Amino acid sequence: MHDSTGEKVFYAINYIVLGVIGLICLVPLLHIIALSFSDVHAVRSGFVTIFPVDWTIEAYDKLLQGSNVIRAFINNVIITVFGVVFSMFFTVLAAYPLSKKHFYARRFFTLAIVFTMLFNGGIIPTYLVVKSLGLTNSYGALWLPGLISTFNMLVMRTHFENLPDELEESAKMDGCGEVRYLMSIVLPLSMPMLATLTLFYGVGYWNSFFNVLIYINDTSLYNLTTLVQQMVQSQSILQEINNAISTQEQVELTPQSIRSAAIVILVAPMLVIYPFLQKYFVKGVLLGAIKQ
Amino acid sequence: MMRRTIFIGMLVMGLLLTGCSYIKGGGSSKKGGDHDFTISFYDRGVIPKDAGSPEDNTWSKWIIENSGVKPKYEIIPRWESLSKFNVLLASGDEPDVIQEYSGEFKEDLYRDKQIIPVDDMIEEHSTFYKELLEKYPALRTAGTKSDGKLYEFGNIKEMSPFGTLFVRKDWLDKFDLKVPETIEELNHVIQVFSEEDPNESGEDDTYGLAIWEGQIIDQMFQNVNWVLEDGKVIKDWDRLQAATEFKKNLYDNGYIYKDFLTDNNNEKQKQLFLQGKVGVVTGRINTMADYQFYKSFRDNNPEAELIPIAFPETEFGQFSPLAENPIQMTTVVTSEAENFEAIMKYIDFMSSTSTTKALLYGFEDEHYEESEDGCPVIIDEEKFENDVSWTIDYQMISAKIELGECASLKNQLDPDVPVQKEFIDILEKAEELYITPERPLPWISHREHMPLFPKELNTINSSVWDAMNEKITKAIVSGNSYSVEQAIDEAKADWMKGDGDQLEDWMEEWYEENKDDALLLDDFYEQFTN
């Protein structure tokens, strides 16, 4: 079907405007990348816009030598990879039974689980609970309390529900067990949805900052997000007024070039992974939205 | 098909089990373990990787070896210190000794009875710190709380300049202007710098004034909220009006960077200054990083000459910018602490002259050598940078005053290097201009020693403060449609509505009761200047 000229013009203008807006969104990121590759003096004097001035990798050098960036990065990877594996594993195990209509107390369990979405204990009670479980200062505190995101689990459950019953019946007729059915038929068919949820969990774990801050005491276990936050944090005027900072320490801000380098290292993995999972993501957003 | 399933299954199981190994039953080892007590320590990301980690590094090892006690350092991220402390306190995990700059936070600890008085500890176990208290009575006054007992330990140093009003002398000379001594003269100088193209770029790209650091304009007008008039402490409005009109004038005429109110960390204005586009700048001269900033400026502008000048005289008097707080209370002992002897030994050690010298300069012949005038001189810059430059968080109770001038920034600079000599001259001139009771600090005490409102009044204070600020900001940026008088009138109304008069009453009462005992401005000039 051919578009009329009017429609062609419309699409063209649409693409151009949206494209320009999209590129504009990139500018701050390009600026930070440029800062990280520019000479310290140029950065301080404000000569850098979106291209590096006096190209140098000194900032990255200093960063890698002078601070625990590599270890923090590895910690980040550990937290994310294992966190995602744990979360996905248990989310599947939770969603699958809940999707079976013949599950005995299905409604009760579903309601009980949804209830947790509405209420939250608050920081201090949660901390006390985690502490009483002996999980402080270990990654368990990051993985276990938030192991299954109820929202994600419900999305998964809806998707499982939407698989045709006939599929299960015919598999059962051929003597397929429950576990085998789950692993060989249901999961492969749900790949787009699984990829999307993996991405959601992954980004969540990659960016975990506040939890690391309050639960982890050992600096060797810090993740990159917290490390970068330390560097990027700027003192607010209010802090200065309230004398929460001493005059001497107001200067211990990390140079902007190093801060930018740290931000680039933090953001890069996510930027790299997103395009690959892009196609799943687009399909996945619509999942759970349509019920057959 | 089956094999692939089993393979995936094993992979997942393997990952799960490996992950489980990261879930150690951590928890905190407050009691038990081989340490004498626990103490908080900031992590601000400055410790070089090779030196170790915040909890265990070359200096913490040195301290344990030489002090005779074994502290365990609980690491607190510097910029989230209050949230972390609150979580630890709520769960009973707090360290025995807390070191934190925020006065309000320590006041809250006192009010919630989470810290204990230290008079007995000092009496029974202390050597050096006890002597310091005798020598510098202000140290005791500053750490005493409203029940008359001593709660806080602190560090003590000479009062040196911090905020500075800089002017480009080369631009003054170019237009045959003299150093401005009144507000009118200052305004005139700023106008000339803004409009008459002093950097000869052919474009209208210069600014009369830029803010590199802090609220120096407000300090110039004594716009500090609470002032002494006729022997009583009152809430000031006149100075607020004068300061706001000054800022409005700058904004309306384009003499200052348009977005100066939202310039985060003054980044943009700092850059403008470094690019040589600013004539008057409110800055700071307190640490090596400030020197580096000055050096960048000189590298970019080799013919420029920057000098500090005294605050111009105003109708309210002539003042000086914020100076370093000579007495800083930092350390308190929490209610669960037990090993008082060890804690006191640690504090004595950390405040002692030899430790202070080591933390500031490193070790003799390795990092520094003694010179004829008695102060250490750094011999190996790079080694110093790697080994010693990051010890700031260990200096929270250092008695730098015992080292005299040797502890100042001046001593870290080398007069044989021209740029460093310039900066030394600036430091000396600033000392002469700003550390004198003839041009006093604008507050009734040092800013960091102003009294703290009780909890109930704190909420009132923040909300009226916000309301006032809103009106002031509006007055500055709204041009002709909203005048400063209007803003002040409306702010006064908001103040009354928001129960600001309760704050006034409390302040008046506080001053009446405490004016003889508390640390007020005169005490600082008496005890900390020569």
Short mmCIF file of C-alpha atoms in Angstrom, two decimals, chain A residues 41 43-47 64-71 78 81-82 85-86 89-90 123-124 127-128 131 133-141 143-144 180 183-184 188 209-210 212-222 226-227 229-231 233-235 237-254 256 259, chain B residues 1-2 5 8-9 12-13 15-16 18-20 22-28 42-49 53-55 74-75 77-80 83-84 86-88 90-93 100-104 157 162 213-215 264-265 267 271 274-275 284 286-287 289-290 292-293 296 299-300 322-325 328 392 395 400 447-448 465:
data_model
loop_
_atom_site.label_atom_id
_atom_site.label_comp_id
_atom_site.label_asym_id
_atom_site.label_seq_id
_atom_site.Cartn_x
_atom_site.Cartn_y
_atom_site.Cartn_z
CA HIS A 41 43.47 22.20 32.58
CA VAL A 43 38.32 20.84 31.75
CA ARG A 44 38.80 23.19 34.65
CA SER A 45 38.76 26.26 32.44
CA GLY A 46 35.58 25.20 30.73
CA PHE A 47 36.92 24.86 27.19
CA LEU A 64 42.49 2.91 37.46
CA GLN A 65 45.71 3.42 39.39
CA GLY A 66 44.48 5.51 42.23
CA SER A 67 41.19 3.95 43.19
CA ASN A 68 39.46 0.66 43.40
CA VAL A 69 37.54 1.07 40.21
CA ILE A 70 38.40 -2.35 38.82
CA ARG A 71 37.37 -4.15 41.98
CA ILE A 78 28.94 -10.02 40.61
CA VAL A 81 24.88 -11.40 37.40
CA PHE A 82 24.14 -13.41 40.50
CA VAL A 85 20.13 -15.38 38.18
CA PHE A 86 18.65 -15.63 41.65
CA PHE A 89 15.07 -18.39 38.96
CA PHE A 90 12.76 -17.66 41.85
CA ILE A 123 14.23 1.87 56.13
CA ILE A 124 14.82 1.21 59.80
CA TYR A 127 17.35 -2.82 58.29
CA LEU A 128 16.53 -4.46 61.61
CA LYS A 131 20.33 -7.52 60.51
CA LEU A 133 18.91 -12.52 59.60
CA GLY A 134 22.64 -11.95 59.86
CA LEU A 135 22.87 -10.60 56.33
CA THR A 136 24.49 -7.23 56.99
CA ASN A 137 27.80 -6.57 55.31
CA SER A 138 27.21 -9.27 52.71
CA TYR A 139 25.60 -9.34 49.30
CA GLY A 140 22.74 -11.38 50.71
CA ALA A 141 21.33 -8.11 51.96
CA TRP A 143 19.71 -10.04 46.84
CA LEU A 144 17.43 -11.67 49.35
CA ARG A 180 10.18 -30.90 31.77
CA MET A 183 11.86 -26.12 30.90
CA SER A 184 11.43 -27.47 27.40
CA PRO A 188 11.62 -21.29 25.27
CA PHE A 209 23.22 2.42 45.50
CA PHE A 210 21.26 3.06 48.65
CA VAL A 212 24.86 -0.94 49.28
CA LEU A 213 25.33 2.23 51.24
CA ILE A 214 23.47 1.15 54.33
CA TYR A 215 24.07 -2.58 54.39
CA ILE A 216 27.67 -2.92 53.30
CA ASN A 217 30.44 -1.79 55.66
CA ASP A 218 33.47 -3.32 53.97
CA THR A 219 34.80 -0.93 51.37
CA SER A 220 36.22 -3.81 49.38
CA LEU A 221 32.64 -4.92 48.71
CA TYR A 222 31.42 -1.56 47.44
CA THR A 226 28.48 3.87 45.17
CA LEU A 227 32.09 4.64 44.37
CA GLN A 229 28.45 8.61 43.72
CA GLN A 230 31.13 9.45 46.28
CA MET A 231 33.08 11.24 43.61
CA GLN A 233 28.42 14.12 45.05
CA SER A 234 28.46 17.86 45.37
CA GLN A 235 27.80 19.72 48.54
CA ILE A 237 24.48 25.27 49.83
CA LEU A 238 22.18 24.08 52.59
CA GLN A 239 24.88 21.84 53.95
CA GLU A 240 27.27 24.74 53.95
CA ILE A 241 24.81 26.92 55.80
CA ASN A 242 24.15 24.23 58.35
CA ASN A 243 27.86 23.83 58.97
CA ALA A 244 27.79 20.17 58.16
CA ILE A 245 31.06 20.60 56.31
CA SER A 246 34.35 21.97 57.55
CA THR A 247 36.00 24.71 55.51
CA GLN A 248 39.00 22.50 54.91
CA GLU A 249 37.20 19.61 53.34
CA GLN A 250 35.09 21.62 50.97
CA VAL A 251 37.78 21.16 48.44
CA GLU A 252 38.16 17.44 48.37
CA LEU A 253 35.98 17.21 45.29
CA THR A 254 37.46 14.89 42.72
CA GLN A 256 35.87 16.82 37.02
CA ARG A 259 34.57 12.12 37.79
CA MET B 1 17.11 -32.25 23.65
CA MET B 2 17.22 -33.85 27.02
CA THR B 5 17.95 -29.26 29.29
CA ILE B 8 21.08 -25.61 31.28
CA GLY B 9 19.74 -26.94 34.54
CA VAL B 12 21.71 -22.51 36.62
CA MET B 13 22.26 -24.62 39.72
CA LEU B 15 25.44 -20.25 39.35
CA LEU B 16 23.00 -20.33 42.23
CA THR B 18 28.32 -20.02 43.58
CA GLY B 19 26.21 -16.99 44.32
CA CYS B 20 25.32 -18.43 47.69
CA TYR B 22 28.74 -14.49 48.54
CA ILE B 23 25.99 -14.51 51.12
CA LYS B 24 28.16 -14.65 54.16
CA GLY B 25 26.61 -14.22 57.56
CA GLY B 26 28.32 -10.87 57.89
CA GLY B 27 26.92 -8.72 60.60
CA SER B 28 29.11 -6.36 62.53
CA TYR B 42 34.95 8.86 56.62
CA ASP B 43 35.46 7.30 53.22
CA ARG B 44 35.70 10.02 50.64
CA GLY B 45 37.49 8.06 47.94
CA VAL B 46 40.88 9.81 48.23
CA ILE B 47 42.98 6.98 49.58
CA PRO B 48 45.29 5.69 46.81
CA LYS B 49 44.80 2.01 46.04
CA SER B 53 41.59 0.75 52.11
CA PRO B 54 39.86 3.18 54.46
CA GLU B 55 39.64 0.55 57.17
CA GLU B 74 33.79 1.72 60.89
CA ILE B 75 33.65 3.19 57.44
CA PRO B 77 30.64 7.29 53.17
CA ARG B 78 31.41 10.98 53.59
CA TRP B 79 28.53 12.49 51.65
CA GLU B 80 25.88 10.16 53.05
CA SER B 83 21.86 8.57 56.76
CA LYS B 84 24.43 5.91 57.52
CA ASN B 86 21.12 7.18 61.63
CA VAL B 87 20.70 3.63 60.38
CA LEU B 88 23.54 2.38 62.58
CA ALA B 90 18.68 2.87 65.09
CA SER B 91 19.85 -0.70 64.92
CA GLY B 92 22.27 -0.47 67.81
CA ASP B 93 25.29 -0.94 65.58
CA GLU B 100 31.25 13.91 62.42
CA TYR B 101 31.41 17.55 61.38
CA SER B 102 27.71 18.36 61.51
CA GLY B 103 27.05 20.27 64.72
CA GLU B 104 23.33 19.78 64.41
CA LYS B 157 44.24 25.60 65.10
CA PHE B 162 39.29 31.42 54.25
CA GLU B 213 32.98 30.38 46.71
CA GLY B 214 30.34 30.95 49.29
CA GLN B 215 28.19 33.72 50.57
CA ASN B 264 25.95 24.31 40.78
CA ASN B 265 29.14 24.57 42.85
CA GLU B 267 31.27 25.78 38.19
CA GLN B 271 35.36 28.81 34.52
CA LEU B 274 39.76 31.16 34.79
CA GLN B 275 39.16 32.36 31.26
CA ARG B 284 38.84 31.15 49.00
CA ASN B 286 42.47 27.73 52.36
CA THR B 287 44.00 24.58 50.84
CA ALA B 289 43.54 22.87 45.79
CA ASP B 290 42.82 26.61 46.05
CA GLN B 292 46.06 24.89 42.13
CA PHE B 293 43.03 26.89 41.07
CA SER B 296 45.38 27.59 36.57
CA ASP B 299 48.58 29.91 33.47
CA ASN B 300 45.64 31.15 31.44
CA LEU B 322 34.46 33.85 56.91
CA ALA B 323 37.70 32.67 58.46
CA GLU B 324 38.74 29.16 59.39
CA ASN B 325 37.06 27.88 62.50
CA GLN B 328 36.12 22.56 65.62
CA ILE B 392 42.66 14.77 56.36
CA GLN B 395 43.20 15.08 61.57
CA LYS B 400 47.49 22.04 64.92
CA ARG B 447 29.57 30.92 62.14
CA GLU B 448 30.18 27.34 63.17
CA TRP B 465 14.10 30.20 55.78
#
